[in-house]
Amino acid sequence: MEIIVTNNYEELSRKAGEIIDSQLKKDSASVLGLATGSTPLGTYKELVMSYEKGETDYSFVSTLNLDEYVGLSPDHHQSYRRFMNEHLFDQINIQKGNTYIPDGKADNLAEECERYEQVIDEIGPPDLQLLGIGENGHIGFNEPGTSFESGTHVVELTPSTRQANARFFDTMEEVPTHAVTMGVQSIHKSKKIILLASGKRKAEAIRQLIYGERDEQFPASSLKEHRDLTLIVDREAYALVNEKG
């Protein structure tokens, strides 16, 4: 694991953007694994700025998103398809047909999980996967207790994860209870992983990631075995790393 400690969230976002830009310059047909949520927003802003300066080209890039809420249509204001369109895809020259996100409205979710896993293998695996980490150690929507051998699957979201996402919805009742997510094993297919963590709320999770053992009750711990993992973390999120107790 390579660890890059930055002074703040803005510097973290710039560093992540630089690594992704470097990947695109190395291979203009790269496959990017992408995440949603508040943590990667700054990174996406950096990617858009780089594109607007003419420094990157997405004409031949493909993307694979980690997850989508069950029950939300692509045009729902809180769907991850809409999130990606608004914060990245609509602002760069990527072909929308090359952007892949699970279908949370599929009639048969089991079949959708199988289909998406096939897409990962056929389109990818990602050359570079962007990840965030939950306060409980979740990656994607792989909650504590998820098998490290899991492929794309439907997961019931824990109360803590739903509570963390409630700020994006008008009421708690509107927060979906399930999601389709790449599994831990699916994520590990990626050639390179960038894990982002920002803010003091993530400090305990980062401490546990670095000092703890691999444990399915803390899904992010599986990443310790990945062949090419870079953790980019700001000082607030890194604050407990030297406090093993």
Coordinates of N, CA and C in Angstrom, one line a residue:
M1 N 0.8 -1.2 0.0 CA 0.0 0.0 0.0 C 0.9 1.3 0.0
E2 N 0.6 2.1 -1.0 CA 1.3 3.4 -1.0 C 0.4 4.4 -0.3
I3 N 0.9 5.2 0.6 CA 0.1 6.2 1.3 C 0.5 7.6 1.0
I4 N -0.4 8.4 0.6 CA -0.1 9.8 0.3 C -0.9 10.7 1.2
V5 N -0.3 11.4 2.1 CA -1.0 12.3 3.0 C -1.0 13.7 2.5
T6 N -2.1 14.3 2.4 CA -2.3 15.7 1.9 C -2.7 16.6 3.0
N7 N -2.5 17.9 2.8 CA -2.9 18.9 3.9 C -4.4 19.0 4.0
N8 N -5.1 18.9 3.0 CA -6.5 19.1 3.0 C -7.3 18.4 1.9
Y9 N -8.6 18.6 1.8 CA -9.4 17.9 0.8 C -9.1 18.4 -0.6
E10 N -8.8 19.7 -0.7 CA -8.5 20.2 -2.1 C -7.3 19.6 -2.6
E11 N -6.2 19.5 -1.8 CA -5.0 18.9 -2.3 C -5.2 17.4 -2.6
L12 N -6.0 16.7 -1.7 CA -6.3 15.3 -2.0 C -7.0 15.2 -3.4
S13 N -7.9 16.0 -3.7 CA -8.6 15.9 -4.9 C -7.7 16.2 -6.1
R14 N -6.8 17.1 -6.0 CA -5.8 17.4 -7.1 C -4.9 16.2 -7.3
K15 N -4.5 15.6 -6.2 CA -3.6 14.5 -6.4 C -4.3 13.3 -7.1
A16 N -5.5 13.0 -6.7 CA -6.3 11.9 -7.3 C -6.5 12.2 -8.8
G17 N -6.8 13.5 -9.1 CA -7.0 13.9 -10.4 C -5.8 13.7 -11.3
E18 N -4.6 14.1 -10.7 CA -3.4 13.9 -11.4 C -3.1 12.5 -11.8
I19 N -3.4 11.6 -10.8 CA -3.1 10.2 -11.1 C -4.0 9.6 -12.2
I20 N -5.3 10.0 -12.2 CA -6.2 9.6 -13.2 C -5.8 10.2 -14.6
D21 N -5.5 11.5 -14.6 CA -5.0 12.1 -15.8 C -3.8 11.4 -16.4
S22 N -2.9 11.0 -15.5 CA -1.7 10.2 -16.0 C -2.1 8.9 -16.6
Q23 N -3.1 8.2 -16.0 CA -3.5 7.0 -16.6 C -4.1 7.2 -18.0
L24 N -4.9 8.3 -18.2 CA -5.5 8.5 -19.5 C -4.4 8.9 -20.5
K25 N -3.4 9.6 -20.1 CA -2.3 9.9 -21.0 C -1.5 8.7 -21.4
K26 N -1.4 7.8 -20.5 CA -0.7 6.5 -20.8 C -1.5 5.6 -21.7
D27 N -2.8 5.6 -21.5 CA -3.7 4.8 -22.3 C -5.0 5.5 -22.6
S28 N -5.2 6.0 -23.8 CA -6.4 6.8 -24.1 C -7.7 6.0 -24.1
A29 N -7.6 4.7 -24.1 CA -8.8 3.8 -24.1 C -8.9 3.1 -22.7
S30 N -8.4 3.8 -21.7 CA -8.5 3.3 -20.3 C -9.9 3.0 -19.9
V31 N -10.0 2.0 -19.0 CA -11.3 1.7 -18.3 C -11.2 2.2 -16.9
L32 N -12.1 3.2 -16.5 CA -12.0 3.7 -15.2 C -13.2 3.2 -14.3
G33 N -12.9 2.7 -13.1 CA -13.9 2.4 -12.2 C -14.2 3.6 -11.3
L34 N -15.5 4.0 -11.2 CA -15.8 5.2 -10.6 C -16.7 5.0 -9.4
A35 N -16.7 6.0 -8.5 CA -17.5 6.0 -7.2 C -18.3 7.2 -7.1
T36 N -19.3 7.2 -6.3 CA -20.2 8.3 -6.1 C -20.0 8.8 -4.6
G37 N -20.9 9.7 -4.2 CA -20.8 10.2 -2.8 C -20.0 11.5 -2.8
S38 N -19.8 12.1 -1.6 CA -19.2 13.4 -1.5 C -17.7 13.4 -1.7
T39 N -17.0 12.3 -1.3 CA -15.6 12.3 -1.3 C -15.0 12.5 -2.7
P40 N -15.5 11.8 -3.8 CA -14.9 12.0 -5.1 C -15.3 13.2 -5.8
L41 N -16.2 14.1 -5.3 CA -16.7 15.2 -6.0 C -15.5 16.2 -6.4
G42 N -14.6 16.4 -5.5 CA -13.5 17.3 -5.8 C -12.6 16.7 -6.9
T43 N -12.4 15.4 -6.9 CA -11.7 14.7 -7.9 C -12.3 14.9 -9.3
Y44 N -13.6 14.8 -9.4 CA -14.3 15.0 -10.6 C -14.2 16.4 -11.1
K45 N -14.2 17.4 -10.2 CA -14.0 18.8 -10.6 C -12.7 18.9 -11.2
E46 N -11.7 18.3 -10.6 CA -10.3 18.4 -11.2 C -10.3 17.8 -12.6
L47 N -10.9 16.6 -12.8 CA -11.0 16.0 -14.1 C -11.6 16.9 -15.1
V48 N -12.7 17.5 -14.7 CA -13.4 18.4 -15.7 C -12.5 19.6 -16.0
M49 N -11.8 20.2 -15.1 CA -10.9 21.3 -15.3 C -9.8 20.9 -16.3
S50 N -9.3 19.7 -16.0 CA -8.2 19.2 -16.9 C -8.7 19.0 -18.3
Y51 N -9.9 18.5 -18.5 CA -10.5 18.3 -19.8 C -10.7 19.7 -20.5
E52 N -11.2 20.6 -19.7 CA -11.5 22.0 -20.3 C -10.2 22.7 -20.8
K53 N -9.1 22.3 -20.1 CA -7.8 22.9 -20.5 C -7.2 22.2 -21.8
G54 N -7.9 21.1 -22.2 CA -7.4 20.4 -23.3 C -6.3 19.4 -23.0
E55 N -6.2 19.1 -21.7 CA -5.1 18.2 -21.3 C -5.5 16.7 -21.3
T56 N -6.8 16.4 -21.4 CA -7.3 15.0 -21.4 C -8.4 14.8 -22.5
D57 N -8.5 13.6 -22.9 CA -9.5 13.3 -23.9 C -10.2 12.0 -23.5
Y58 N -11.5 12.0 -23.5 CA -12.3 10.8 -23.0 C -13.0 10.1 -24.2
S59 N -12.6 10.4 -25.4 CA -13.3 9.8 -26.6 C -13.4 8.3 -26.5
F60 N -12.3 7.7 -26.0 CA -12.2 6.2 -26.1 C -12.2 5.6 -24.7
V61 N -12.5 6.4 -23.7 CA -12.6 5.9 -22.3 C -13.9 5.2 -22.0
S62 N -13.8 4.1 -21.2 CA -15.0 3.5 -20.7 C -15.0 3.6 -19.2
T63 N -16.2 3.6 -18.6 CA -16.3 3.7 -17.1 C -17.2 2.6 -16.6
L64 N -16.9 2.1 -15.4 CA -17.7 1.2 -14.7 C -18.0 1.7 -13.3
N65 N -19.2 2.0 -13.0 CA -19.5 2.5 -11.7 C -19.8 1.4 -10.7
L66 N -19.5 1.7 -9.4 CA -19.5 0.7 -8.4 C -20.9 0.2 -8.1
D67 N -21.9 1.1 -8.1 CA -23.2 0.7 -7.5 C -24.3 1.6 -7.9
E68 N -25.6 1.2 -7.6 CA -26.8 2.0 -7.8 C -27.8 1.6 -6.8
Y69 N -28.6 2.5 -6.4 CA -29.7 2.2 -5.5 C -30.8 1.4 -6.2
V70 N -31.3 0.4 -5.5 CA -32.4 -0.4 -6.0 C -33.7 0.5 -5.9
G71 N -34.4 0.5 -7.0 CA -35.7 1.2 -7.0 C -35.7 2.6 -7.6
L72 N -34.5 3.1 -7.9 CA -34.4 4.5 -8.4 C -34.1 4.4 -9.9
S73 N -34.9 5.1 -10.7 CA -34.7 5.2 -12.1 C -33.5 6.1 -12.5
P74 N -32.9 5.9 -13.6 CA -31.7 6.7 -14.0 C -31.9 8.2 -13.9
D75 N -33.2 8.7 -14.1 CA -33.4 10.1 -14.1 C -33.9 10.6 -12.7
H76 N -33.9 9.7 -11.7 CA -34.3 10.2 -10.3 C -33.2 11.1 -9.8
H77 N -33.6 12.1 -9.1 CA -32.6 13.2 -8.7 C -31.5 12.7 -7.8
Q78 N -31.7 11.5 -7.2 CA -30.6 11.0 -6.3 C -30.1 9.6 -6.9
S79 N -30.4 9.3 -8.1 CA -29.8 8.1 -8.7 C -28.3 8.4 -8.9
Y80 N -27.5 7.3 -8.9 CA -26.1 7.5 -9.2 C -25.8 7.7 -10.7
R81 N -26.7 7.3 -11.6 CA -26.6 7.6 -13.0 C -26.7 9.2 -13.1
R82 N -27.6 9.8 -12.5 CA -27.8 11.2 -12.6 C -26.6 11.9 -12.0
F83 N -26.2 11.4 -10.8 CA -25.0 12.0 -10.1 C -23.8 12.0 -11.1
M84 N -23.5 10.9 -11.7 CA -22.4 10.9 -12.6 C -22.5 11.8 -13.8
N85 N -23.7 11.8 -14.4 CA -24.0 12.7 -15.5 C -23.7 14.1 -15.1
E86 N -24.3 14.6 -14.0 CA -24.2 16.0 -13.6 C -22.8 16.4 -13.2
H87 N -22.1 15.5 -12.5 CA -20.8 15.9 -12.0 C -19.6 15.5 -12.9
L88 N -19.8 14.7 -13.9 CA -18.7 14.3 -14.8 C -19.1 14.1 -16.2
F89 N -19.9 13.2 -16.5 CA -20.1 12.7 -17.9 C -20.6 13.9 -18.8
D90 N -21.5 14.7 -18.3 CA -22.1 15.8 -19.1 C -21.1 16.9 -19.4
Q91 N -20.0 16.9 -18.7 CA -19.0 18.0 -18.8 C -17.7 17.6 -19.5
I92 N -17.6 16.3 -20.0 CA -16.5 15.9 -20.8 C -17.0 15.2 -22.0
N93 N -16.1 14.8 -22.9 CA -16.4 14.3 -24.2 C -16.5 12.7 -24.2
I94 N -16.9 12.2 -23.1 CA -17.1 10.7 -23.1 C -18.4 10.3 -23.8
Q95 N -18.3 9.1 -24.4 CA -19.5 8.6 -25.1 C -20.4 7.9 -24.0
K96 N -21.6 8.4 -23.9 CA -22.5 7.8 -22.8 C -22.7 6.3 -22.9
G97 N -22.6 5.8 -24.2 CA -22.7 4.4 -24.3 C -21.6 3.6 -23.7
N98 N -20.5 4.3 -23.4 CA -19.3 3.6 -22.8 C -19.3 3.8 -21.3
T99 N -20.4 4.3 -20.7 CA -20.5 4.5 -19.3 C -21.5 3.5 -18.7
Y100 N -21.0 2.7 -17.8 CA -21.8 1.6 -17.3 C -22.1 1.7 -15.8
I101 N -23.4 1.6 -15.5 CA -23.9 1.7 -14.1 C -24.9 0.6 -13.9
P102 N -24.9 -0.1 -12.8 CA -26.0 -1.1 -12.6 C -27.4 -0.5 -12.7
D103 N -28.3 -1.3 -13.1 CA -29.7 -0.9 -13.3 C -30.5 -1.2 -12.0
G104 N -30.8 -0.2 -11.2 CA -31.5 -0.4 -10.0 C -33.0 -0.6 -10.2
K105 N -33.5 -0.5 -11.4 CA -34.9 -0.7 -11.7 C -35.1 -2.0 -12.5
A106 N -34.1 -2.8 -12.6 CA -34.2 -4.1 -13.3 C -35.3 -4.9 -12.7
D107 N -36.1 -5.6 -13.6 CA -37.2 -6.5 -13.1 C -36.7 -7.7 -12.4
N108 N -35.5 -8.2 -12.8 CA -34.9 -9.3 -12.1 C -33.5 -8.9 -11.6
L109 N -33.4 -8.6 -10.3 CA -32.1 -8.1 -9.8 C -31.0 -9.1 -9.8
A110 N -31.4 -10.4 -9.6 CA -30.4 -11.4 -9.7 C -29.7 -11.5 -11.0
E111 N -30.6 -11.4 -12.1 CA -30.1 -11.4 -13.4 C -29.2 -10.2 -13.7
E112 N -29.7 -9.1 -13.2 CA -28.9 -7.8 -13.4 C -27.5 -7.9 -12.8
C113 N -27.4 -8.5 -11.6 CA -26.1 -8.7 -11.0 C -25.2 -9.6 -11.8
E114 N -25.8 -10.6 -12.4 CA -25.0 -11.5 -13.3 C -24.6 -10.7 -14.5
R115 N -25.5 -10.0 -15.1 CA -25.2 -9.2 -16.3 C -24.1 -8.2 -16.0
Y116 N -24.1 -7.5 -14.9 CA -23.1 -6.5 -14.6 C -21.8 -7.1 -14.4
E117 N -21.7 -8.2 -13.7 CA -20.5 -8.9 -13.5 C -19.8 -9.3 -14.9
Q118 N -20.7 -9.7 -15.8 CA -20.2 -10.0 -17.2 C -19.6 -8.8 -17.8
V119 N -20.3 -7.6 -17.6 CA -19.9 -6.4 -18.2 C -18.5 -6.0 -17.6
I120 N -18.3 -6.2 -16.4 CA -17.0 -5.9 -15.7 C -15.9 -6.7 -16.4
D121 N -16.2 -8.0 -16.7 CA -15.2 -8.9 -17.3 C -15.0 -8.5 -18.8
E122 N -16.1 -8.1 -19.5 CA -16.0 -7.9 -20.9 C -15.4 -6.5 -21.2
I123 N -15.8 -5.5 -20.5 CA -15.4 -4.1 -20.7 C -14.1 -3.9 -20.0
G124 N -13.9 -4.4 -18.8 CA -12.8 -4.2 -17.9 C -11.9 -5.4 -17.9
P125 N -11.3 -5.6 -16.8 CA -11.5 -4.9 -15.5 C -10.9 -3.5 -15.5
P126 N -11.3 -2.7 -14.6 CA -10.8 -1.3 -14.6 C -9.3 -1.3 -14.6
D127 N -8.7 -0.4 -15.4 CA -7.3 -0.1 -15.2 C -7.0 0.7 -13.9
L128 N -8.0 1.5 -13.5 CA -7.9 2.2 -12.3 C -9.3 2.3 -11.7
Q129 N -9.4 2.0 -10.4 CA -10.7 2.0 -9.7 C -10.6 3.1 -8.6
L130 N -11.5 4.0 -8.6 CA -11.6 5.1 -7.5 C -12.5 4.6 -6.5
L131 N -12.1 4.7 -5.2 CA -13.0 4.2 -4.1 C -13.0 5.2 -3.0
G132 N -14.1 5.2 -2.2 CA -14.1 5.9 -0.9 C -14.2 4.8 0.1
I133 N -14.2 5.2 1.4 CA -14.4 4.3 2.5 C -15.4 4.8 3.4
G134 N -16.3 3.9 3.9 CA -17.3 4.3 4.8 C -16.8 4.3 6.2
E135 N -17.5 5.0 7.1 CA -17.1 5.0 8.5 C -17.0 3.6 9.1
N136 N -17.9 2.7 8.6 CA -17.9 1.3 9.1 C -17.0 0.4 8.2
G137 N -16.2 1.0 7.3 CA -15.3 0.2 6.5 C -15.9 -0.3 5.2
H138 N -17.1 0.2 4.9 CA -17.6 -0.3 3.6 C -16.9 0.3 2.4
I139 N -16.9 -0.5 1.4 CA -16.4 -0.1 0.1 C -17.4 -0.4 -1.0
G140 N -17.7 0.5 -1.9 CA -19.0 0.4 -2.6 C -20.1 0.3 -1.6
F141 N -21.0 -0.6 -1.8 CA -22.0 -0.8 -0.7 C -21.8 -2.2 -0.1
N142 N -20.6 -2.6 0.0 CA -20.2 -3.9 0.7 C -20.1 -3.6 2.2
E143 N -21.2 -4.0 2.8 CA -21.3 -3.7 4.3 C -20.5 -4.7 5.1
P144 N -20.3 -4.4 6.4 CA -19.6 -5.4 7.3 C -20.3 -6.7 7.2
G145 N -19.5 -7.8 7.1 CA -20.0 -9.1 6.9 C -20.0 -9.6 5.5
T146 N -19.8 -8.8 4.5 CA -19.8 -9.2 3.1 C -18.6 -10.1 2.9
S147 N -18.8 -11.2 2.2 CA -17.8 -12.1 1.8 C -16.7 -11.5 0.9
F148 N -15.5 -11.7 1.2 CA -14.4 -11.2 0.3 C -14.5 -11.9 -1.0
E149 N -15.2 -13.0 -1.2 CA -15.4 -13.7 -2.5 C -16.6 -13.2 -3.3
S150 N -17.2 -12.1 -2.8 CA -18.5 -11.7 -3.4 C -18.3 -11.1 -4.8
G151 N -19.2 -11.4 -5.7 CA -19.3 -10.7 -7.0 C -20.4 -9.7 -6.8
T152 N -20.8 -9.1 -8.0 CA -21.9 -8.1 -7.9 C -23.2 -8.7 -7.3
H153 N -23.8 -8.0 -6.4 CA -24.9 -8.5 -5.6 C -25.8 -7.4 -5.1
V154 N -27.0 -7.8 -4.6 CA -27.9 -6.9 -4.0 C -27.6 -6.9 -2.5
V155 N -27.5 -5.7 -1.9 CA -27.2 -5.6 -0.5 C -28.2 -4.8 0.2
E156 N -28.6 -5.2 1.5 CA -29.4 -4.4 2.3 C -28.6 -3.4 3.1
L157 N -28.8 -2.1 2.9 CA -28.0 -1.1 3.5 C -28.2 -1.1 5.1
T158 N -27.1 -0.9 5.8 CA -27.2 -0.8 7.2 C -27.8 0.5 7.6
P159 N -28.3 0.6 8.8 CA -28.9 1.9 9.3 C -27.8 3.0 9.3
S160 N -26.6 2.7 9.6 CA -25.5 3.7 9.6 C -25.3 4.3 8.2
T161 N -25.3 3.4 7.2 CA -25.1 3.8 5.8 C -26.3 4.6 5.3
R162 N -27.5 4.2 5.7 CA -28.6 4.9 5.2 C -28.6 6.3 5.9
Q163 N -28.2 6.3 7.2 CA -28.2 7.6 7.9 C -27.2 8.6 7.3
A164 N -26.0 8.0 6.9 CA -25.0 8.8 6.2 C -25.4 9.4 4.9
N165 N -26.3 8.7 4.2 CA -26.8 9.1 2.9 C -28.1 9.9 3.0
A166 N -28.7 10.0 4.2 CA -30.0 10.7 4.4 C -29.9 12.2 4.0
R167 N -28.7 12.8 4.1 CA -28.6 14.2 3.9 C -28.9 14.5 2.4
F168 N -28.8 13.5 1.5 CA -29.1 13.8 0.1 C -30.6 13.7 -0.2
F169 N -31.4 13.2 0.8 CA -32.8 13.0 0.5 C -33.6 14.0 1.4
D170 N -34.9 14.2 1.1 CA -35.7 15.1 1.9 C -36.1 14.5 3.2
T171 N -36.4 13.2 3.2 CA -36.7 12.5 4.5 C -36.0 11.1 4.6
M172 N -35.9 10.6 5.8 CA -35.2 9.3 6.0 C -35.9 8.2 5.3
E173 N -37.3 8.4 5.2 CA -38.1 7.3 4.6 C -37.8 7.2 3.1
E174 N -37.3 8.3 2.5 CA -37.0 8.2 1.0 C -35.6 7.5 0.7
V175 N -34.8 7.3 1.7 CA -33.5 6.7 1.5 C -33.7 5.2 1.2
P176 N -33.2 4.8 0.0 CA -33.4 3.4 -0.4 C -32.8 2.4 0.7
T177 N -33.4 1.3 0.8 CA -33.0 0.3 1.7 C -32.0 -0.7 1.1
H178 N -31.9 -0.8 -0.2 CA -31.1 -1.8 -0.9 C -30.3 -1.1 -2.0
A179 N -29.3 -1.8 -2.4 CA -28.5 -1.3 -3.6 C -27.9 -2.5 -4.3
V180 N -27.6 -2.3 -5.6 CA -26.8 -3.2 -6.4 C -25.4 -2.7 -6.3
T181 N -24.4 -3.6 -6.0 CA -23.1 -3.1 -5.8 C -22.1 -4.2 -6.4
M182 N -21.0 -3.7 -6.9 CA -19.9 -4.6 -7.2 C -19.5 -5.2 -5.9
G183 N -19.2 -6.5 -5.9 CA -18.7 -7.2 -4.8 C -17.2 -6.9 -4.5
V184 N -16.8 -7.4 -3.3 CA -15.4 -7.2 -2.9 C -14.5 -7.9 -4.0
Q185 N -14.8 -9.1 -4.4 CA -14.0 -9.7 -5.4 C -14.0 -9.0 -6.7
S186 N -15.2 -8.4 -7.1 CA -15.3 -7.6 -8.3 C -14.3 -6.4 -8.3
I187 N -14.3 -5.8 -7.1 CA -13.4 -4.6 -7.0 C -12.0 -5.0 -7.1
H188 N -11.6 -6.1 -6.6 CA -10.2 -6.6 -6.6 C -9.8 -7.0 -8.0
K189 N -10.6 -7.1 -8.9 CA -10.2 -7.3 -10.3 C -9.4 -6.2 -10.9
S190 N -9.7 -5.0 -10.4 CA -9.1 -3.7 -10.9 C -7.5 -3.8 -10.8
K191 N -6.9 -3.3 -11.8 CA -5.4 -3.3 -11.9 C -4.8 -2.4 -10.9
K192 N -5.4 -1.2 -10.6 CA -4.9 -0.3 -9.7 C -6.1 0.3 -8.9
I193 N -6.0 0.5 -7.6 CA -7.1 1.1 -6.8 C -6.5 2.4 -6.1
I194 N -7.3 3.4 -6.2 CA -7.1 4.6 -5.4 C -8.2 4.7 -4.4
L195 N -7.8 4.7 -3.1 CA -8.8 4.9 -2.0 C -8.6 6.3 -1.4
L196 N -9.7 7.0 -1.4 CA -9.8 8.4 -0.9 C -10.4 8.4 0.5
A197 N -9.9 9.2 1.4 CA -10.5 9.4 2.7 C -10.2 10.9 3.2
S198 N -11.2 11.6 3.6 CA -11.1 13.0 4.0 C -11.9 13.2 5.2
G199 N -11.4 14.0 6.1 CA -12.1 14.5 7.3 C -12.0 13.6 8.5
K200 N -12.2 14.2 9.7 CA -12.0 13.5 10.9 C -13.0 12.4 11.1
R201 N -14.2 12.4 10.4 CA -15.1 11.3 10.6 C -14.6 10.0 10.0
K202 N -13.6 10.1 9.2 CA -13.0 8.9 8.6 C -11.7 8.4 9.3
A203 N -11.3 9.1 10.3 CA -10.0 8.8 11.0 C -10.0 7.5 11.6
E204 N -11.1 7.0 12.3 CA -11.1 5.7 12.9 C -11.0 4.6 11.8
A205 N -11.7 4.8 10.7 CA -11.7 3.8 9.7 C -10.3 3.7 9.1
I206 N -9.6 4.8 8.9 CA -8.3 4.7 8.4 C -7.3 4.1 9.3
R207 N -7.5 4.4 10.6 CA -6.6 3.7 11.6 C -6.8 2.2 11.6
Q208 N -8.1 1.8 11.5 CA -8.4 0.4 11.5 C -7.9 -0.3 10.2
L209 N -8.0 0.4 9.1 CA -7.5 -0.1 7.8 C -6.0 -0.4 7.9
I210 N -5.2 0.6 8.5 CA -3.8 0.4 8.5 C -3.3 -0.5 9.5
Y211 N -3.9 -0.5 10.7 CA -3.4 -1.3 11.8 C -4.1 -2.6 12.0
G212 N -5.4 -2.7 11.5 CA -6.2 -3.9 11.7 C -5.8 -5.1 10.8
E213 N -6.4 -6.2 11.2 CA -6.2 -7.4 10.4 C -7.3 -7.5 9.3
R214 N -7.1 -8.3 8.3 CA -8.1 -8.6 7.3 C -9.3 -9.2 7.9
D215 N -10.5 -8.6 7.8 CA -11.6 -9.1 8.5 C -12.9 -8.7 7.7
E216 N -13.7 -9.7 7.4 CA -14.9 -9.4 6.6 C -15.9 -8.5 7.4
Q217 N -15.7 -8.2 8.6 CA -16.5 -7.2 9.3 C -16.0 -5.8 9.1
F218 N -14.9 -5.7 8.3 CA -14.4 -4.4 7.9 C -13.9 -4.6 6.5
P219 N -14.9 -4.4 5.5 CA -14.6 -4.8 4.1 C -13.4 -4.1 3.5
A220 N -13.1 -2.9 3.9 CA -11.9 -2.2 3.3 C -10.6 -2.9 3.6
S221 N -10.6 -3.7 4.7 CA -9.4 -4.4 5.0 C -9.0 -5.4 3.9
S222 N -9.9 -5.8 3.1 CA -9.5 -6.7 2.0 C -8.5 -6.1 1.1
L223 N -8.5 -4.7 1.0 CA -7.7 -4.0 0.1 C -6.2 -4.1 0.4
K224 N -5.9 -4.5 1.7 CA -4.5 -4.7 2.1 C -3.8 -5.8 1.2
E225 N -4.6 -6.7 0.6 CA -4.0 -7.7 -0.2 C -3.9 -7.3 -1.7
H226 N -4.4 -6.2 -2.1 CA -4.4 -5.8 -3.5 C -3.0 -5.4 -4.0
R227 N -2.7 -5.8 -5.2 CA -1.4 -5.7 -5.7 C -1.0 -4.2 -6.0
D228 N -1.9 -3.3 -6.1 CA -1.5 -1.9 -6.4 C -2.6 -1.0 -5.8
L229 N -2.4 -0.7 -4.5 CA -3.3 0.2 -3.8 C -2.6 1.5 -3.4
T230 N -3.3 2.6 -3.7 CA -2.8 3.9 -3.2 C -3.8 4.5 -2.4
L231 N -3.5 4.8 -1.1 CA -4.4 5.5 -0.2 C -4.0 7.0 -0.2
I232 N -5.0 7.8 -0.6 CA -4.8 9.3 -0.6 C -5.7 9.8 0.5
V233 N -5.1 10.4 1.5 CA -5.8 10.8 2.8 C -5.4 12.1 3.2
D234 N -6.3 13.0 3.7 CA -5.9 14.3 4.2 C -5.5 14.1 5.7
R235 N -5.0 15.2 6.3 CA -4.4 15.1 7.6 C -5.5 14.8 8.7
E236 N -6.7 15.3 8.5 CA -7.7 15.0 9.5 C -8.1 13.5 9.5
A237 N -8.2 12.9 8.3 CA -8.5 11.5 8.3 C -7.3 10.6 8.7
Y238 N -6.1 11.2 8.7 CA -4.9 10.4 9.0 C -4.5 10.6 10.5
A239 N -5.3 11.4 11.2 CA -4.9 11.8 12.5 C -4.6 10.7 13.5
L240 N -5.3 9.6 13.4 CA -5.2 8.5 14.4 C -4.2 7.4 14.0
V241 N -3.5 7.6 12.9 CA -2.7 6.5 12.4 C -1.5 6.2 13.4
N242 N -1.0 7.1 14.1 CA 0.1 6.9 15.0 C -0.4 6.5 16.4
E243 N -1.7 6.4 16.6 CA -2.3 6.0 17.9 C -2.8 4.6 17.8
K244 N -2.0 3.6 18.0 CA -2.4 2.3 17.9 C -3.4 1.8 19.0
G245 N -3.3 2.5 20.1 CA -4.1 2.1 21.2 C -5.6 2.3 20.9

